XYZ file of N, CA and C in Angstrom:
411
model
N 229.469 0.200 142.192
C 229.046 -0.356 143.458
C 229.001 -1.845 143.314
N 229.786 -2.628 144.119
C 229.444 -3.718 144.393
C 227.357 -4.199 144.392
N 228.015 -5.581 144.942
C 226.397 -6.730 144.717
C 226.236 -6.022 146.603
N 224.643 -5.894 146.230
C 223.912 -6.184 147.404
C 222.713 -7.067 147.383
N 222.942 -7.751 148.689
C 222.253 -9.286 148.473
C 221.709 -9.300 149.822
N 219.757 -9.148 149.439
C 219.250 -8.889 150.534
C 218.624 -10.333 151.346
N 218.497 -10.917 151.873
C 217.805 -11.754 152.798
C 216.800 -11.476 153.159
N 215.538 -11.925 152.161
C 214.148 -11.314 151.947
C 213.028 -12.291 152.641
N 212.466 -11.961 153.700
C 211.411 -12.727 154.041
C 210.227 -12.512 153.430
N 209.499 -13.365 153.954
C 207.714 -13.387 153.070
C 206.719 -11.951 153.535
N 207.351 -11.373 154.622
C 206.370 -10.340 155.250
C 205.510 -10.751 156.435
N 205.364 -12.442 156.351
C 204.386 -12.753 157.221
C 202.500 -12.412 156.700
N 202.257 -12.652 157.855
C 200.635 -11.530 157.835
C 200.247 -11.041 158.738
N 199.072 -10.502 158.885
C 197.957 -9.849 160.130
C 199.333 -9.118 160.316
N 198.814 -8.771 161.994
C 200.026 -7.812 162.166
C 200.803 -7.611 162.133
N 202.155 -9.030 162.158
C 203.257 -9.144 161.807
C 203.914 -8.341 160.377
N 202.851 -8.698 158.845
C 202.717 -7.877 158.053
C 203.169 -6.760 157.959
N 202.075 -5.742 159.289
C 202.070 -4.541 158.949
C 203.480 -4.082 159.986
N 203.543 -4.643 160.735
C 204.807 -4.001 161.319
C 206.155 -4.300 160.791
N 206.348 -5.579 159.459
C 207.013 -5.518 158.751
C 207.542 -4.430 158.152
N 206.436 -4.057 157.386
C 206.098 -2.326 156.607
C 206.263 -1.589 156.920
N 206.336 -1.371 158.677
C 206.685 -0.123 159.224
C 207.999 -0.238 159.630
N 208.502 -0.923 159.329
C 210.321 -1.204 159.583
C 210.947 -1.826 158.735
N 210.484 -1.908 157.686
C 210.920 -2.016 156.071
C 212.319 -1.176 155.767
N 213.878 -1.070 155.422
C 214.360 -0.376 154.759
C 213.968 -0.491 153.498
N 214.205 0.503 152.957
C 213.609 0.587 151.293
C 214.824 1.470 150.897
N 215.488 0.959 149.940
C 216.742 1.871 149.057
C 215.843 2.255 147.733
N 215.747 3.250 147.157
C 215.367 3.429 145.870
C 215.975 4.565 145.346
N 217.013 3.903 144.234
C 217.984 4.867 143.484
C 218.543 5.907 143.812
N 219.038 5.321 144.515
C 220.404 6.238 145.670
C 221.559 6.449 144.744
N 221.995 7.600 144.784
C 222.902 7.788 144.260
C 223.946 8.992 144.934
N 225.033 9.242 144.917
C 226.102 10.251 145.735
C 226.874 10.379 144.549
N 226.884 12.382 144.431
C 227.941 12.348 143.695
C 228.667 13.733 144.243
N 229.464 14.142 144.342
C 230.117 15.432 145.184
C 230.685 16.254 144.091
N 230.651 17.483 143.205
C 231.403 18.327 142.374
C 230.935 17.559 140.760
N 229.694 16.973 140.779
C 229.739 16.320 140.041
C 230.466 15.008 139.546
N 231.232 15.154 140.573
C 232.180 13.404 140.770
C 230.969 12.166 141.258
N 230.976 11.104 140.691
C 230.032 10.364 141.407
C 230.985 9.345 142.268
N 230.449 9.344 143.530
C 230.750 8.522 144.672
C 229.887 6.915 144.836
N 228.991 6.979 144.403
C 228.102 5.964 144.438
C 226.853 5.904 143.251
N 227.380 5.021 142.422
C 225.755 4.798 141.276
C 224.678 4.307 141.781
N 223.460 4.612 141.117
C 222.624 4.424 141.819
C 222.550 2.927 142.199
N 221.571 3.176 143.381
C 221.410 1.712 144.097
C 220.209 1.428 144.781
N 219.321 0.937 144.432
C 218.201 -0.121 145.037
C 218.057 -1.190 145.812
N 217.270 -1.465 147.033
C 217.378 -2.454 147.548
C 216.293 -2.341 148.674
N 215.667 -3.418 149.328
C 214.616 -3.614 149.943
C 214.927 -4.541 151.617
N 215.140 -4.238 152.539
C 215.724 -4.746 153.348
C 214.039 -4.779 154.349
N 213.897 -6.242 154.716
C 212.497 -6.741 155.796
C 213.417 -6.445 156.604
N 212.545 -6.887 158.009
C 213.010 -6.863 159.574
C 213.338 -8.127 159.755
N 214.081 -8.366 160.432
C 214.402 -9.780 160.858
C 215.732 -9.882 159.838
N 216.059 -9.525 158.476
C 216.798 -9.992 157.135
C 217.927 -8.748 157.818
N 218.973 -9.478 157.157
C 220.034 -8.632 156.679
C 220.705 -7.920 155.249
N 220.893 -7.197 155.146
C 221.778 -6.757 153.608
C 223.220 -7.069 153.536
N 224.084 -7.991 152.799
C 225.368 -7.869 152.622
C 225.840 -6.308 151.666
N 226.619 -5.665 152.036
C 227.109 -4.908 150.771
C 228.860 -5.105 150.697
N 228.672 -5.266 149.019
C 230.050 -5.985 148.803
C 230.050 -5.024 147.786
N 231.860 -4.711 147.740
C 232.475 -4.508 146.724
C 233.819 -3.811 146.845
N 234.176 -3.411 145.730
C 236.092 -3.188 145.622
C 236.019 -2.002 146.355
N 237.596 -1.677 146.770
C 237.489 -0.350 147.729
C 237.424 0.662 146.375
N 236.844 1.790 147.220
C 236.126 2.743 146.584
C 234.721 2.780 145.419
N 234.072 1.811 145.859
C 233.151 1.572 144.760
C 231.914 2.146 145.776
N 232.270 2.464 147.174
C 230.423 3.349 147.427
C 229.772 2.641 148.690
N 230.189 1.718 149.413
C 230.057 1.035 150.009
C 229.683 1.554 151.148
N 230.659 2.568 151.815
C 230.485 3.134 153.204
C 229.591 4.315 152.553
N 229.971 4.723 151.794
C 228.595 6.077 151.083
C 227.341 5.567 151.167
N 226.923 4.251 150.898
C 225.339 3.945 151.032
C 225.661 3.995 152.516
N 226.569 3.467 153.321
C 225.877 2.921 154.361
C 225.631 4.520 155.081
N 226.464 5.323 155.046
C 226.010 6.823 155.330
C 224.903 6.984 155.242
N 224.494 6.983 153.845
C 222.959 7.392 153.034
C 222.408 6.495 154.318
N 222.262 5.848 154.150
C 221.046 4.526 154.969
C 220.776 4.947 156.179
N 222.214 5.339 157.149
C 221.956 6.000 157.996
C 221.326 7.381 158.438
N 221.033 8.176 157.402
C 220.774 9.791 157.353
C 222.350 9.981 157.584
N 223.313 10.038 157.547
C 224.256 11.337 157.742
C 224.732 11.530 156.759
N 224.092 11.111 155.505
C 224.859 11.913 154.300
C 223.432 11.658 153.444
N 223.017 12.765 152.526
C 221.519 13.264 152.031
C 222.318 12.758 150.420
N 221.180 12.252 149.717
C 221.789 11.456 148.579
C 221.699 12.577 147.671
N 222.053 12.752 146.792
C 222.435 13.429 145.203
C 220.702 13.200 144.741
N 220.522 11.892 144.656
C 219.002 11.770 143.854
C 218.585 10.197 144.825
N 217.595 10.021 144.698
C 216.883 8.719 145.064
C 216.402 9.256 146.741
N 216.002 7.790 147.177
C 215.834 8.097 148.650
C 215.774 6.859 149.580
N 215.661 6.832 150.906
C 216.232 5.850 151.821
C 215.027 5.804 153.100
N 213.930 4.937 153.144
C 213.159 4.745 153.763
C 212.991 3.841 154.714
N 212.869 4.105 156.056
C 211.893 2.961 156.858
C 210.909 3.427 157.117
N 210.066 2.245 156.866
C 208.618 2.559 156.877
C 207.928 3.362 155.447
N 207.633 4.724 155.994
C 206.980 5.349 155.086
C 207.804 6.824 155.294
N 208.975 6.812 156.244
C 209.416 8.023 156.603
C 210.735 7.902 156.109
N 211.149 8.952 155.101
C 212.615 9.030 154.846
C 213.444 9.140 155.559
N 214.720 8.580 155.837
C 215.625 8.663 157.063
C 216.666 9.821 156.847
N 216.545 10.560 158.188
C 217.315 11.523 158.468
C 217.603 11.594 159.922
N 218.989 11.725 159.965
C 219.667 11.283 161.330
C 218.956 12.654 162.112
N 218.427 13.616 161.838
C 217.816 14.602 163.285
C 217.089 14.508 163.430
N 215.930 13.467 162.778
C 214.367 12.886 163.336
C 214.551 11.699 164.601
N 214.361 12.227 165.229
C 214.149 11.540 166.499
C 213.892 10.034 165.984
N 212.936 9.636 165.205
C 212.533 8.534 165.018
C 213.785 7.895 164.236
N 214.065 8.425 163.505
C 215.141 7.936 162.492
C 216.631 7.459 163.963
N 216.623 8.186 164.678
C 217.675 8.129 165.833
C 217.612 6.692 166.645
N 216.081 6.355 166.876
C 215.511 5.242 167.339
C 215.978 3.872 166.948
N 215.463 3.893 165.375
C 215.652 2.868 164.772
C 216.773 2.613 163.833
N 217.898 3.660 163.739
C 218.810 3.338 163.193
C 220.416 3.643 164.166
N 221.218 2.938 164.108
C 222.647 3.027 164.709
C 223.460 2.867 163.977
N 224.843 3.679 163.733
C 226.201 2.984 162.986
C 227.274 3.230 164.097
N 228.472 2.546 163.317
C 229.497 2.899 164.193
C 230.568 2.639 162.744
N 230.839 3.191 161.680
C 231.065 3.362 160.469
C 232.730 3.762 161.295
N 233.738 3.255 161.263
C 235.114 3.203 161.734
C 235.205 2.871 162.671
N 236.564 3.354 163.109
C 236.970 2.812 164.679
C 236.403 4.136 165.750
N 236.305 3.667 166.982
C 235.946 4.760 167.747
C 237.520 4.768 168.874
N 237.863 5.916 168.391
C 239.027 6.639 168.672
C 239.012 7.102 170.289
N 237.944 7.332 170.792
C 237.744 8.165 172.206
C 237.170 6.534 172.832
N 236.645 5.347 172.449
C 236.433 4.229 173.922
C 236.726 3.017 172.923
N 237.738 2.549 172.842
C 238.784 1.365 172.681
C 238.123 0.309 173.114
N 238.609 0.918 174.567
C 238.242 -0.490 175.562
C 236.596 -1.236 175.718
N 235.426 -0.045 175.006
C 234.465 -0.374 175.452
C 233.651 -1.645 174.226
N 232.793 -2.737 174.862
C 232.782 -3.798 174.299
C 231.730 -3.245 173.021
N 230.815 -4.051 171.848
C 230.319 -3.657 170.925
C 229.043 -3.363 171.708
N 228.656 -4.187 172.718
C 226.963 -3.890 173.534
C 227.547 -2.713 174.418
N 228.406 -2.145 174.932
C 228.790 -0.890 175.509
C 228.538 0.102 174.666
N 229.146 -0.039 173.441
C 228.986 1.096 172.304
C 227.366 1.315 172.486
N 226.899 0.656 171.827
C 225.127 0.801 171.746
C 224.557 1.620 172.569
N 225.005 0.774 174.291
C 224.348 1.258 175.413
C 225.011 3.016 175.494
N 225.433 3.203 175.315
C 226.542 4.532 175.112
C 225.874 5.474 174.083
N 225.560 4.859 172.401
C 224.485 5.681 171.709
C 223.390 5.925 171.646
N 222.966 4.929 172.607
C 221.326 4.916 173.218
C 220.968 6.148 174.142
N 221.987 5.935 174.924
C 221.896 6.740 176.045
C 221.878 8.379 175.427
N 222.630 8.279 174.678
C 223.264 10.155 174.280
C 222.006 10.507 173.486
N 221.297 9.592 173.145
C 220.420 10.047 172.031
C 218.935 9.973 172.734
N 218.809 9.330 174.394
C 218.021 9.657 175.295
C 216.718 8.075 175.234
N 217.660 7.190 175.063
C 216.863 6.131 175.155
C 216.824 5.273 176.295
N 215.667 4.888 176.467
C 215.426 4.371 178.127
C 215.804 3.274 178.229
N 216.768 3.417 179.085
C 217.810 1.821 179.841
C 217.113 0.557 180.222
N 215.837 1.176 180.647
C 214.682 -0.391 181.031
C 214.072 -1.130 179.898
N 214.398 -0.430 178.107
C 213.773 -0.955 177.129
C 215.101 -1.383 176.206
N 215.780 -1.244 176.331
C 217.311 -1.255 175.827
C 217.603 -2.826 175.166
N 217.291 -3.906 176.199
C 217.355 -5.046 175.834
C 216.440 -5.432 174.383
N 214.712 -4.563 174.388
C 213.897 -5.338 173.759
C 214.218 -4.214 172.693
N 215.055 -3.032 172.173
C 214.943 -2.195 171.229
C 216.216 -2.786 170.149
N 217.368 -3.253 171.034
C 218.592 -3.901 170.599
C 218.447 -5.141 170.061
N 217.447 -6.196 170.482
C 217.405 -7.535 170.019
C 216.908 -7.722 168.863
């Protein structure tokens, strides 16, 4: 696996703090391996709100496999993948909330712009159009 290089803020305090914490990604020793083949070595990493994660590396080194993992749609071999205090799995409602991918091309709407996409997975997954702006920003 390539370098991942997180953009780590201070946490803040008072409440800012704690709602840091509750929207914390947390990687801890993630690993994918299929037939005993490994797809991804393990991998750690701590992602605040507000920060981004780069993930870099050569093709086939695991890259889109974490980002699976991260998302819930692929359950790791060993380790685990947290926001907050709740492990992410794409059929928890909550996990649906606060996480989105669009991991390739989307084959069925071409034409539709990247804030269309969103508004499009928001919607299917039953999120309210009047909060859309302040859930996306």
């Amino acid at each position: 696996m390539g370098d991942t290089d997180g953009d780590k803020g201070d946490g803040g305090s008072g409440a800012a703090a704690s709602e840091g914490r509750e929207n914390r990604v947390v990687i801890e020793e993630v690993s994918v391996a299929i037939d005993r083949r490994p797809l991804l070595a393990p991998v750690s990493a701590t992602v605040e709100p507000g920060t981004c994660l780069a993930v870099r590396g050569e093709n086939g080194s695991g890259k889109t496999t974490l980002l699976r993992v991260v998302a819930g749609l692929l359950r790791p071999s060993s380790g685990r993948v947290r926001i907050g205090d709740q492990v992410v799995d794409e059929r928890l409602p909550r996990t649906r909330q606060q996480v989105a991918t669009l991991l390739g091309g989307s084959a069925a709407y071409r034409d539709l712009t990247v804030w269309e996409h969103l508004l499009l997975i928001d919607a299917s997954w039953g999120g309210d159009e009047a909060s859309v702006d302040h859930r996306a920003g």
